Amino acid sequence: MSTTIDVPESSKVTKGKAVIVGPQRPGGWKKGVAIMDFILRLGAIAAALGAAATMGTSDQNLPFFTQFFQFEASYDSFTTFQFFVITMAIVGGYLVLSLPFSVIAIIRPHAVGPRLFLIILDTVFLTLATASGASAAAVVYLAHNGNQDSNWLAICNQFGDFCAQTSAAVVSSLSAVVIFVLLIVMSALAIGKP
Amino acid sequence: MGLLSSIYDSCKEKRTYFGTKMKGSAIDEAGEISKGPAPRKGLKRGLSIMDFILRIFAAICTLGSALGMVTTRETLPFATQFVKFRAVFDDLPTFVFFVTSNSIVCGYLVLSLVPSFFHIVRSTSVKSRVFLLSLDTVMYGLLTTGAAAATAIVYVAHYGNPNANWFPFCRQYNNFCERISGSLVGSFIAVVLFIIIILMSAIIISKR
């Protein structure tokens, strides 16, 4: 009698113990992949938020008179750069919110659920990051080189600092894209091998 | 960390409880539906066939985009404030990149039909699926980059930028503008199809 009452209780207790010290399968290489995933995610947070901040604070006023009518350049003047700032901020926010799932993947290396969830969301936010980075890169390229055939002048010749900051922001966001691709591939590898 | 692990383990306990007590499908915290081994194989095969069909569609879309952009050429019959009266996609390096990336992705999709067909036939190949997924992700990055960069230039062409003194040349070159705007559509449809392909590959890999 007492054993039948005790057995479900003790099984729950042992399950509770298994949470902390129980015989889980050793993590092996999957745990290493999960730790790498966490570290890369931290790097991607830095890249994404850095890109948003750098672009958001890019503002240059020219002190002298030039052939331009406008002597001020800021990210506000370009719709593409506005899109860039908002999108990289959203991507940075997602990466921060995805850190707990990455931690769960470290603690439970053989679980498929958190990693699959992360792959799905990572793909969506990879799209956002790539789109914003690439469109900003196109505008930055135009600003550097101009285009003779459509009579678009290269504004970088006048606005040097603004140009340098926006270029740095674009580079940072594209490195976040590379990190995203690595994260997706690593999660897929960890899911695939049982 | 202990809190997270206990939350996760309580979710896992619910899943095993459902798996043993109730026959049929149960949904766990990640939204997967756990079925028996035979329906699982059917699901994998169905998703593999879907993957094959979507690859064909995406190849057609990217091919259409590349061709649509490459065959742009408009010559204005009258004199305007522009010095050049002819617009070709060559004039803008971003469009050259767009054509190049769409062509590369189209070629990759056609070549990847072979492994995709192999995955339909053999449902249990995991390593090659992971490899194909990693290649897919890289090509997806290339495609999205080309499409987004071309979209930024088309936006400037439509609306201009008064702060940088960039004139919207769509006002003069109507046909050229319509063509470059339309060819973006195929590329973005291929982007969406790629997302679905990658997600389906991830789901197939996770089902063992």
mmCIF file of C-alpha atoms in Angstrom:
data_model
loop_
_atom_site.group_PDB
_atom_site.id
_atom_site.type_symbol
_atom_site.label_atom_id
_atom_site.label_comp_id
_atom_site.label_asym_id
_atom_site.label_seq_id
_atom_site.Cartn_x
_atom_site.Cartn_y
_atom_site.Cartn_z
ATOM 1 C CA MET A 1 0.000 0.000 0.000
ATOM 2 C CA SER A 2 2.578 2.484 1.075
ATOM 3 C CA THR A 3 4.810 1.430 -1.850
ATOM 4 C CA THR A 4 2.065 2.085 -4.402
ATOM 5 C CA ILE A 5 1.574 5.520 -2.932
ATOM 6 C CA ASP A 6 5.301 6.100 -2.705
ATOM 7 C CA VAL A 7 6.209 4.957 -6.196
ATOM 8 C CA PRO A 8 4.487 7.769 -8.146
ATOM 9 C CA GLU A 9 5.776 10.272 -5.610
ATOM 10 C CA SER A 10 9.312 8.921 -5.693
ATOM 11 C CA SER A 11 9.269 8.754 -9.460
ATOM 12 C CA LYS A 12 8.335 12.404 -9.490
ATOM 13 C CA VAL A 13 11.038 13.080 -6.960
ATOM 14 C CA THR A 14 13.629 11.210 -9.029
ATOM 15 C CA LYS A 15 12.407 13.058 -12.096
ATOM 16 C CA GLY A 16 12.875 16.242 -10.150
ATOM 17 C CA LYS A 17 16.331 15.099 -9.184
ATOM 18 C CA ALA A 18 17.063 14.175 -12.764
ATOM 19 C CA VAL A 19 16.522 17.810 -13.607
ATOM 20 C CA ILE A 20 19.610 18.807 -11.675
ATOM 21 C CA VAL A 21 21.865 15.839 -11.084
ATOM 22 C CA GLY A 22 20.111 12.929 -12.832
ATOM 23 C CA PRO A 23 21.444 10.601 -15.515
ATOM 24 C CA GLN A 24 20.940 12.769 -18.607
ATOM 25 C CA ARG A 25 22.810 11.749 -21.718
ATOM 26 C CA PRO A 26 26.168 13.496 -21.920
ATOM 27 C CA GLY A 27 25.938 16.559 -24.118
ATOM 28 C CA GLY A 28 29.016 15.919 -26.191
ATOM 29 C CA TRP A 29 29.501 17.956 -29.298
ATOM 30 C CA LYS A 30 25.905 19.195 -29.244
ATOM 31 C CA LYS A 31 26.572 21.066 -26.043
ATOM 32 C CA GLY A 32 29.607 22.660 -27.655
ATOM 33 C CA VAL A 33 27.492 23.693 -30.622
ATOM 34 C CA ALA A 34 24.895 25.180 -28.272
ATOM 35 C CA ILE A 35 27.525 27.158 -26.374
ATOM 36 C CA MET A 36 28.956 28.392 -29.681
ATOM 37 C CA ASP A 37 25.391 29.349 -30.681
ATOM 38 C CA PHE A 38 24.995 31.396 -27.497
ATOM 39 C CA ILE A 39 28.299 33.191 -27.976
ATOM 40 C CA LEU A 40 27.533 33.924 -31.641
ATOM 41 C CA ARG A 41 24.151 35.255 -30.621
ATOM 42 C CA LEU A 42 25.848 37.690 -28.233
ATOM 43 C CA GLY A 43 28.102 38.783 -31.084
ATOM 44 C CA ALA A 44 25.106 39.230 -33.366
ATOM 45 C CA ILE A 45 23.372 41.368 -30.735
ATOM 46 C CA ALA A 46 26.417 43.623 -30.617
ATOM 47 C CA ALA A 47 26.543 43.813 -34.428
ATOM 48 C CA ALA A 48 22.838 44.517 -34.914
ATOM 49 C CA LEU A 49 22.457 47.071 -32.142
ATOM 50 C CA GLY A 50 25.756 48.664 -33.092
ATOM 51 C CA ALA A 51 24.574 49.029 -36.676
ATOM 52 C CA ALA A 52 21.293 50.612 -35.597
ATOM 53 C CA ALA A 53 23.012 52.994 -33.196
ATOM 54 C CA THR A 54 25.728 54.008 -35.654
ATOM 55 C CA MET A 55 23.232 54.731 -38.385
ATOM 56 C CA GLY A 56 20.858 56.459 -36.005
ATOM 57 C CA THR A 57 23.470 58.885 -34.771
ATOM 58 C CA SER A 58 24.860 59.743 -38.187
ATOM 59 C CA ASP A 59 24.385 63.428 -38.700
ATOM 60 C CA GLN A 60 26.703 65.909 -40.324
ATOM 61 C CA ASN A 61 26.439 69.622 -40.824
ATOM 62 C CA LEU A 62 28.800 71.269 -43.248
ATOM 63 C CA PRO A 63 30.384 74.467 -41.950
ATOM 64 C CA PHE A 64 31.096 75.955 -45.366
ATOM 65 C CA PHE A 65 29.243 76.923 -48.522
ATOM 66 C CA THR A 66 29.198 74.390 -51.385
ATOM 67 C CA GLN A 67 27.310 73.890 -54.623
ATOM 68 C CA PHE A 68 24.725 71.863 -52.705
ATOM 69 C CA PHE A 69 21.556 73.509 -51.466
ATOM 70 C CA GLN A 70 21.509 71.275 -48.379
ATOM 71 C CA PHE A 71 24.368 71.448 -45.959
ATOM 72 C CA GLU A 72 23.032 68.855 -43.577
ATOM 73 C CA ALA A 73 22.948 65.106 -44.034
ATOM 74 C CA SER A 74 21.349 62.757 -41.564
ATOM 75 C CA TYR A 75 19.896 59.271 -41.771
ATOM 76 C CA ASP A 76 16.446 60.880 -41.731
ATOM 77 C CA SER A 77 16.938 62.194 -45.249
ATOM 78 C CA PHE A 78 17.026 58.704 -46.691
ATOM 79 C CA THR A 79 14.008 56.438 -46.378
ATOM 80 C CA THR A 80 16.277 53.441 -46.824
ATOM 81 C CA PHE A 81 18.350 54.430 -43.805
ATOM 82 C CA GLN A 82 15.211 54.934 -41.709
ATOM 83 C CA PHE A 83 14.125 51.429 -42.659
ATOM 84 C CA PHE A 84 17.634 50.224 -41.779
ATOM 85 C CA VAL A 85 17.594 51.701 -38.270
ATOM 86 C CA ILE A 86 14.127 50.374 -37.429
ATOM 87 C CA THR A 87 14.824 46.917 -38.831
ATOM 88 C CA MET A 88 18.206 46.462 -37.141
ATOM 89 C CA ALA A 89 16.644 47.536 -33.852
ATOM 90 C CA ILE A 90 13.922 44.883 -34.294
ATOM 91 C CA VAL A 91 16.541 42.261 -35.158
ATOM 92 C CA GLY A 92 18.604 43.225 -32.100
ATOM 93 C CA GLY A 93 15.508 42.975 -29.905
ATOM 94 C CA TYR A 94 14.685 39.522 -31.279
ATOM 95 C CA LEU A 95 18.235 38.330 -30.634
ATOM 96 C CA VAL A 96 18.034 39.452 -27.018
ATOM 97 C CA LEU A 97 14.693 37.654 -26.590
ATOM 98 C CA SER A 98 16.073 34.488 -28.184
ATOM 99 C CA LEU A 99 18.872 34.169 -25.629
ATOM 100 C CA PRO A 100 16.754 32.097 -23.141
ATOM 101 C CA PHE A 101 15.990 29.556 -25.865
ATOM 102 C CA SER A 102 19.684 29.327 -26.601
ATOM 103 C CA VAL A 103 20.330 28.720 -22.894
ATOM 104 C CA ILE A 104 17.712 25.948 -22.874
ATOM 105 C CA ALA A 105 19.516 24.379 -25.830
ATOM 106 C CA ILE A 106 22.740 24.402 -23.798
ATOM 107 C CA ILE A 107 21.099 22.803 -20.768
ATOM 108 C CA ARG A 108 19.231 20.186 -22.817
ATOM 109 C CA PRO A 109 21.533 19.525 -25.767
ATOM 110 C CA HIS A 110 19.515 16.627 -27.183
ATOM 111 C CA ALA A 111 16.191 18.473 -27.298
ATOM 112 C CA VAL A 112 14.856 19.269 -30.735
ATOM 113 C CA GLY A 113 12.099 21.724 -29.778
ATOM 114 C CA PRO A 114 14.072 24.842 -28.830
ATOM 115 C CA ARG A 115 16.497 24.469 -31.715
ATOM 116 C CA LEU A 116 13.733 24.061 -34.293
ATOM 117 C CA PHE A 117 11.943 27.081 -32.883
ATOM 118 C CA LEU A 118 15.181 29.065 -33.112
ATOM 119 C CA ILE A 119 15.781 27.965 -36.717
ATOM 120 C CA ILE A 120 12.335 29.105 -37.792
ATOM 121 C CA LEU A 121 12.598 32.508 -36.133
ATOM 122 C CA ASP A 122 16.226 32.944 -37.191
ATOM 123 C CA THR A 123 15.241 32.475 -40.836
ATOM 124 C CA VAL A 124 12.559 35.147 -40.593
ATOM 125 C CA PHE A 125 14.890 37.649 -38.957
ATOM 126 C CA LEU A 126 17.692 36.753 -41.341
ATOM 127 C CA THR A 127 15.381 38.028 -44.077
ATOM 128 C CA LEU A 128 14.854 41.326 -42.277
ATOM 129 C CA ALA A 129 18.523 41.832 -41.535
ATOM 130 C CA THR A 130 19.632 40.945 -45.071
ATOM 131 C CA ALA A 131 17.028 43.160 -46.705
ATOM 132 C CA SER A 132 17.870 46.190 -44.600
ATOM 133 C CA GLY A 133 21.623 45.677 -44.884
ATOM 134 C CA ALA A 134 21.560 45.183 -48.635
ATOM 135 C CA SER A 135 19.285 48.130 -49.415
ATOM 136 C CA ALA A 136 21.389 50.410 -47.223
ATOM 137 C CA ALA A 137 24.499 49.068 -48.948
ATOM 138 C CA ALA A 138 23.038 49.999 -52.344
ATOM 139 C CA VAL A 139 22.366 53.564 -51.217
ATOM 140 C CA VAL A 140 25.806 53.830 -49.582
ATOM 141 C CA TYR A 141 27.399 52.613 -52.807
ATOM 142 C CA LEU A 142 25.494 55.315 -54.684
ATOM 143 C CA ALA A 143 26.622 57.898 -52.160
ATOM 144 C CA HIS A 144 30.247 56.830 -52.620
ATOM 145 C CA ASN A 145 30.339 56.548 -56.392
ATOM 146 C CA GLY A 146 27.332 58.412 -57.727
ATOM 147 C CA ASN A 147 25.934 57.528 -61.109
ATOM 148 C CA GLN A 148 26.846 59.487 -64.188
ATOM 149 C CA ASP A 149 24.081 58.150 -66.406
ATOM 150 C CA SER A 150 21.265 59.241 -64.107
ATOM 151 C CA ASN A 151 23.065 62.383 -62.939
ATOM 152 C CA TRP A 152 23.242 61.331 -59.325
ATOM 153 C CA LEU A 153 26.161 63.002 -57.587
ATOM 154 C CA ALA A 154 28.362 61.204 -55.079
ATOM 155 C CA ILE A 155 27.563 63.019 -51.850
ATOM 156 C CA CYS A 156 30.420 61.316 -50.022
ATOM 157 C CA ASN A 157 32.801 63.849 -51.488
ATOM 158 C CA GLN A 158 31.187 66.528 -49.363
ATOM 159 C CA PHE A 159 29.860 64.597 -46.395
ATOM 160 C CA GLY A 160 32.839 62.502 -45.353
ATOM 161 C CA ASP A 161 31.899 61.723 -41.754
ATOM 162 C CA PHE A 162 28.305 60.880 -42.585
ATOM 163 C CA CYS A 163 29.496 58.548 -45.297
ATOM 164 C CA ALA A 164 31.988 56.825 -43.006
ATOM 165 C CA GLN A 165 29.377 56.226 -40.311
ATOM 166 C CA THR A 166 26.754 54.861 -42.679
ATOM 167 C CA SER A 167 29.296 52.575 -44.336
ATOM 168 C CA ALA A 168 30.373 51.226 -40.949
ATOM 169 C CA ALA A 169 26.731 50.598 -40.010
ATOM 170 C CA VAL A 170 26.171 48.652 -43.228
ATOM 171 C CA VAL A 171 29.265 46.524 -42.644
ATOM 172 C CA SER A 172 28.110 45.772 -39.107
ATOM 173 C CA SER A 173 24.654 44.696 -40.227
ATOM 174 C CA LEU A 174 26.042 42.418 -42.942
ATOM 175 C CA SER A 175 28.303 40.746 -40.371
ATOM 176 C CA ALA A 176 25.146 40.126 -38.317
ATOM 177 C CA VAL A 177 23.719 38.460 -41.447
ATOM 178 C CA VAL A 178 26.746 36.164 -41.696
ATOM 179 C CA ILE A 179 26.350 35.251 -38.018
ATOM 180 C CA PHE A 180 22.673 34.472 -38.622
ATOM 181 C CA VAL A 181 23.563 32.085 -41.454
ATOM 182 C CA LEU A 182 26.080 30.336 -39.178
ATOM 183 C CA LEU A 183 23.474 30.045 -36.417
ATOM 184 C CA ILE A 184 20.937 28.450 -38.744
ATOM 185 C CA VAL A 185 23.422 25.953 -40.154
ATOM 186 C CA MET A 186 24.707 25.014 -36.670
ATOM 187 C CA SER A 187 21.190 24.486 -35.336
ATOM 188 C CA ALA A 188 20.329 22.325 -38.344
ATOM 189 C CA LEU A 189 23.464 20.220 -37.762
ATOM 190 C CA ALA A 190 22.595 19.764 -34.094
ATOM 191 C CA ILE A 191 19.039 18.742 -34.935
ATOM 192 C CA GLY A 192 20.079 16.323 -37.656
ATOM 193 C CA LYS A 193 22.384 13.959 -35.810
ATOM 194 C CA PRO A 194 20.600 11.975 -33.091
ATOM 195 C CA MET B 1 19.500 28.302 -15.391
ATOM 196 C CA GLY B 2 17.839 25.901 -12.916
ATOM 197 C CA LEU B 3 14.560 27.726 -13.399
ATOM 198 C CA LEU B 4 14.756 27.429 -17.189
ATOM 199 C CA SER B 5 15.630 23.751 -17.044
ATOM 200 C CA SER B 6 12.758 22.989 -14.660
ATOM 201 C CA ILE B 7 10.305 24.874 -16.884
ATOM 202 C CA TYR B 8 11.526 22.980 -19.929
ATOM 203 C CA ASP B 9 11.390 19.622 -18.169
ATOM 204 C CA SER B 10 7.825 20.198 -16.994
ATOM 205 C CA CYS B 11 6.874 20.878 -20.609
ATOM 206 C CA LYS B 12 8.624 17.655 -21.651
ATOM 207 C CA GLU B 13 6.767 15.693 -18.965
ATOM 208 C CA LYS B 14 3.453 16.891 -20.339
ATOM 209 C CA ARG B 15 4.489 15.725 -23.787
ATOM 210 C CA THR B 16 5.474 12.232 -22.650
ATOM 211 C CA TYR B 17 2.246 12.049 -20.624
ATOM 212 C CA PHE B 18 0.208 12.812 -23.740
ATOM 213 C CA GLY B 19 2.313 10.474 -25.837
ATOM 214 C CA THR B 20 1.673 7.513 -23.566
ATOM 215 C CA LYS B 21 -1.902 8.223 -22.525
ATOM 216 C CA MET B 22 -3.506 9.439 -25.725
ATOM 217 C CA LYS B 23 -3.083 7.890 -29.109
ATOM 218 C CA GLY B 24 -2.979 10.259 -31.988
ATOM 219 C CA SER B 25 -1.426 13.642 -32.312
ATOM 220 C CA ALA B 26 -0.322 15.918 -29.476
ATOM 221 C CA ILE B 27 1.224 19.338 -29.713
ATOM 222 C CA ASP B 28 4.275 20.102 -27.600
ATOM 223 C CA GLU B 29 5.737 23.463 -26.727
ATOM 224 C CA ALA B 30 7.455 23.897 -30.068
ATOM 225 C CA GLY B 31 4.307 23.282 -32.045
ATOM 226 C CA GLU B 32 5.417 19.966 -33.524
ATOM 227 C CA ILE B 33 2.783 17.311 -34.000
ATOM 228 C CA SER B 34 4.070 13.942 -32.821
ATOM 229 C CA LYS B 35 2.732 11.008 -34.821
ATOM 230 C CA GLY B 36 3.629 7.358 -35.244
ATOM 231 C CA PRO B 37 6.438 6.118 -37.480
ATOM 232 C CA ALA B 38 4.399 5.419 -40.648
ATOM 233 C CA PRO B 39 2.567 8.765 -40.827
ATOM 234 C CA ARG B 40 5.911 10.440 -40.048
ATOM 235 C CA LYS B 41 7.473 8.875 -43.118
ATOM 236 C CA GLY B 42 4.482 9.986 -45.168
ATOM 237 C CA LEU B 43 4.854 13.499 -43.801
ATOM 238 C CA LYS B 44 8.538 13.555 -44.708
ATOM 239 C CA ARG B 45 7.837 12.321 -48.201
ATOM 240 C CA GLY B 46 5.052 14.861 -48.662
ATOM 241 C CA LEU B 47 7.282 17.690 -47.499
ATOM 242 C CA SER B 48 10.090 16.492 -49.787
ATOM 243 C CA ILE B 49 7.770 16.527 -52.797
ATOM 244 C CA MET B 50 6.570 20.002 -51.792
ATOM 245 C CA ASP B 51 10.231 21.073 -51.541
ATOM 246 C CA PHE B 52 10.912 19.800 -55.076
ATOM 247 C CA ILE B 53 7.906 21.632 -56.530
ATOM 248 C CA LEU B 54 8.767 24.871 -54.721
ATOM 249 C CA ARG B 55 12.313 24.703 -56.051
ATOM 250 C CA ILE B 56 10.980 24.520 -59.609
ATOM 251 C CA PHE B 57 8.742 27.535 -58.975
ATOM 252 C CA ALA B 58 11.563 29.514 -57.411
ATOM 253 C CA ALA B 59 13.850 28.709 -60.352
ATOM 254 C CA ILE B 60 11.211 29.980 -62.779
ATOM 255 C CA CYS B 61 10.730 33.151 -60.719
ATOM 256 C CA THR B 62 14.413 34.005 -60.519
ATOM 257 C CA LEU B 63 14.887 33.252 -64.200
ATOM 258 C CA GLY B 64 12.001 35.572 -65.032
ATOM 259 C CA SER B 65 13.466 38.323 -62.877
ATOM 260 C CA ALA B 66 16.910 38.054 -64.417
ATOM 261 C CA LEU B 67 15.543 38.026 -67.959
ATOM 262 C CA GLY B 68 13.189 40.903 -67.230
ATOM 263 C CA MET B 69 16.026 43.039 -65.967
ATOM 264 C CA VAL B 70 18.505 42.073 -68.678
ATOM 265 C CA THR B 71 16.238 42.985 -71.583
ATOM 266 C CA THR B 72 15.666 46.566 -70.461
ATOM 267 C CA ARG B 73 16.565 49.225 -72.970
ATOM 268 C CA GLU B 74 14.804 52.511 -73.506
ATOM 269 C CA THR B 75 15.823 55.342 -75.772
ATOM 270 C CA LEU B 76 14.109 58.668 -75.432
ATOM 271 C CA PRO B 77 13.139 60.286 -78.726
ATOM 272 C CA PHE B 78 13.376 63.902 -77.537
ATOM 273 C CA ALA B 79 15.890 66.136 -75.784
ATOM 274 C CA THR B 80 15.595 66.507 -72.041
ATOM 275 C CA GLN B 81 17.729 67.974 -69.277
ATOM 276 C CA PHE B 82 19.602 64.653 -69.209
ATOM 277 C CA VAL B 83 22.782 64.311 -71.206
ATOM 278 C CA LYS B 84 22.138 60.604 -71.882
ATOM 279 C CA PHE B 85 18.898 59.647 -73.610
ATOM 280 C CA ARG B 86 19.244 55.897 -73.275
ATOM 281 C CA ALA B 87 18.707 53.739 -70.213
ATOM 282 C CA VAL B 88 20.009 50.198 -69.919
ATOM 283 C CA PHE B 89 20.274 48.073 -66.797
ATOM 284 C CA ASP B 90 24.063 48.211 -67.284
ATOM 285 C CA ASP B 91 24.116 51.839 -66.237
ATOM 286 C CA LEU B 92 23.517 50.961 -62.613
ATOM 287 C CA PRO B 93 25.958 48.492 -61.025
ATOM 288 C CA THR B 94 23.333 47.476 -58.496
ATOM 289 C CA PHE B 95 21.161 46.120 -61.298
ATOM 290 C CA VAL B 96 24.118 44.213 -62.699
ATOM 291 C CA PHE B 97 24.500 42.649 -59.259
ATOM 292 C CA PHE B 98 20.755 41.894 -59.234
ATOM 293 C CA VAL B 99 20.943 40.082 -62.573
ATOM 294 C CA THR B 100 24.071 38.200 -61.488
ATOM 295 C CA SER B 101 22.633 37.048 -58.163
ATOM 296 C CA ASN B 102 19.344 35.969 -59.723
ATOM 297 C CA SER B 103 21.173 34.002 -62.405
ATOM 298 C CA ILE B 104 23.410 32.287 -59.855
ATOM 299 C CA VAL B 105 20.459 31.383 -57.659
ATOM 300 C CA CYS B 106 18.495 30.113 -60.660
ATOM 301 C CA GLY B 107 21.396 27.906 -61.707
ATOM 302 C CA TYR B 108 21.804 26.651 -58.143
ATOM 303 C CA LEU B 109 18.090 25.820 -57.894
ATOM 304 C CA VAL B 110 18.162 23.839 -61.120
ATOM 305 C CA LEU B 111 21.225 21.915 -59.929
ATOM 306 C CA SER B 112 19.695 21.318 -56.497
ATOM 307 C CA LEU B 113 16.689 19.593 -58.069
ATOM 308 C CA VAL B 114 18.848 16.460 -58.265
ATOM 309 C CA PRO B 115 19.536 16.152 -54.514
ATOM 310 C CA SER B 116 15.959 17.192 -53.840
ATOM 311 C CA PHE B 117 14.673 14.334 -55.970
ATOM 312 C CA PHE B 118 17.086 12.017 -54.195
ATOM 313 C CA HIS B 119 15.578 13.128 -50.878
ATOM 314 C CA ILE B 120 12.072 12.253 -52.086
ATOM 315 C CA VAL B 121 13.201 8.748 -52.935
ATOM 316 C CA ARG B 122 15.270 8.220 -49.773
ATOM 317 C CA SER B 123 13.486 9.708 -46.776
ATOM 318 C CA THR B 124 16.127 8.849 -44.220
ATOM 319 C CA SER B 125 19.137 10.783 -45.519
ATOM 320 C CA VAL B 126 20.019 13.394 -42.912
ATOM 321 C CA LYS B 127 23.573 14.462 -43.735
ATOM 322 C CA SER B 128 22.784 15.419 -47.307
ATOM 323 C CA ARG B 129 19.683 17.279 -46.145
ATOM 324 C CA VAL B 130 21.748 19.306 -43.688
ATOM 325 C CA PHE B 131 24.288 20.052 -46.408
ATOM 326 C CA LEU B 132 21.546 21.129 -48.818
ATOM 327 C CA LEU B 133 20.021 23.305 -46.099
ATOM 328 C CA SER B 134 23.312 25.092 -45.491
ATOM 329 C CA LEU B 135 23.750 25.711 -49.226
ATOM 330 C CA ASP B 136 20.146 26.910 -49.391
ATOM 331 C CA THR B 137 20.745 29.401 -46.599
ATOM 332 C CA VAL B 138 23.804 30.853 -48.312
ATOM 333 C CA MET B 139 22.028 31.164 -51.658
ATOM 334 C CA TYR B 140 19.027 32.673 -49.907
ATOM 335 C CA GLY B 141 21.292 35.343 -48.439
ATOM 336 C CA LEU B 142 22.642 36.118 -51.907
ATOM 337 C CA LEU B 143 19.169 36.331 -53.436
ATOM 338 C CA THR B 144 17.748 38.561 -50.709
ATOM 339 C CA THR B 145 20.768 40.851 -50.896
ATOM 340 C CA GLY B 146 20.359 41.347 -54.643
ATOM 341 C CA ALA B 147 16.625 41.908 -54.406
ATOM 342 C CA ALA B 148 16.889 44.388 -51.523
ATOM 343 C CA ALA B 149 19.693 46.391 -53.126
ATOM 344 C CA ALA B 150 17.783 46.676 -56.407
ATOM 345 C CA THR B 151 14.666 47.698 -54.496
ATOM 346 C CA ALA B 152 16.538 50.547 -52.817
ATOM 347 C CA ILE B 153 17.721 51.857 -56.195
ATOM 348 C CA VAL B 154 14.243 51.491 -57.737
ATOM 349 C CA TYR B 155 12.846 53.441 -54.788
ATOM 350 C CA VAL B 156 15.298 56.263 -55.386
ATOM 351 C CA ALA B 157 14.443 56.118 -59.100
ATOM 352 C CA HIS B 158 10.762 56.551 -58.299
ATOM 353 C CA TYR B 159 10.939 59.162 -55.569
ATOM 354 C CA GLY B 160 14.371 60.727 -55.841
ATOM 355 C CA ASN B 161 16.106 62.288 -52.891
ATOM 356 C CA PRO B 162 15.989 66.057 -52.596
ATOM 357 C CA ASN B 163 18.577 66.118 -49.818
ATOM 358 C CA ALA B 164 21.197 64.420 -51.947
ATOM 359 C CA ASN B 165 19.997 66.073 -55.169
ATOM 360 C CA TRP B 166 19.229 62.720 -56.761
ATOM 361 C CA PHE B 167 16.633 63.167 -59.468
ATOM 362 C CA PRO B 168 13.972 60.438 -59.902
ATOM 363 C CA PHE B 169 14.600 59.360 -63.464
ATOM 364 C CA CYS B 170 11.365 57.370 -63.616
ATOM 365 C CA ARG B 171 9.630 60.530 -64.741
ATOM 366 C CA GLN B 172 11.490 60.409 -68.038
ATOM 367 C CA TYR B 173 12.091 56.710 -68.553
ATOM 368 C CA ASN B 174 8.624 55.243 -67.990
ATOM 369 C CA ASN B 175 9.048 51.895 -69.721
ATOM 370 C CA PHE B 176 12.464 51.294 -68.211
ATOM 371 C CA CYS B 177 11.080 52.096 -64.784
ATOM 372 C CA GLU B 178 8.095 49.794 -65.162
ATOM 373 C CA ARG B 179 10.333 46.955 -66.293
ATOM 374 C CA ILE B 180 12.843 47.271 -63.453
ATOM 375 C CA SER B 181 10.041 47.552 -60.885
ATOM 376 C CA GLY B 182 8.249 44.513 -62.285
ATOM 377 C CA SER B 183 11.312 42.308 -62.324
ATOM 378 C CA LEU B 184 11.664 42.772 -58.568
ATOM 379 C CA VAL B 185 8.395 40.933 -58.012
ATOM 380 C CA GLY B 186 9.690 37.583 -59.274
ATOM 381 C CA SER B 187 12.760 37.884 -57.090
ATOM 382 C CA PHE B 188 10.719 38.523 -53.954
ATOM 383 C CA ILE B 189 8.381 35.627 -54.680
ATOM 384 C CA ALA B 190 11.494 33.451 -54.891
ATOM 385 C CA VAL B 191 12.633 34.865 -51.523
ATOM 386 C CA VAL B 192 9.365 33.765 -49.886
ATOM 387 C CA LEU B 193 9.594 30.334 -51.527
ATOM 388 C CA PHE B 194 13.146 29.986 -50.234
ATOM 389 C CA ILE B 195 11.992 30.701 -46.686
ATOM 390 C CA ILE B 196 9.367 27.970 -46.990
ATOM 391 C CA ILE B 197 11.935 25.567 -48.458
ATOM 392 C CA ILE B 198 14.410 26.205 -45.618
ATOM 393 C CA LEU B 199 11.752 25.822 -42.924
ATOM 394 C CA MET B 200 10.438 22.607 -44.454
ATOM 395 C CA SER B 201 13.972 21.211 -44.644
ATOM 396 C CA ALA B 202 14.505 22.045 -40.968
ATOM 397 C CA ILE B 203 11.242 20.323 -40.006
ATOM 398 C CA ILE B 204 12.100 17.233 -42.072
ATOM 399 C CA ILE B 205 15.560 17.031 -40.466
ATOM 400 C CA SER B 206 14.080 17.290 -36.975
ATOM 401 C CA LYS B 207 11.714 14.356 -37.477
ATOM 402 C CA ARG B 208 13.505 11.137 -36.722
#
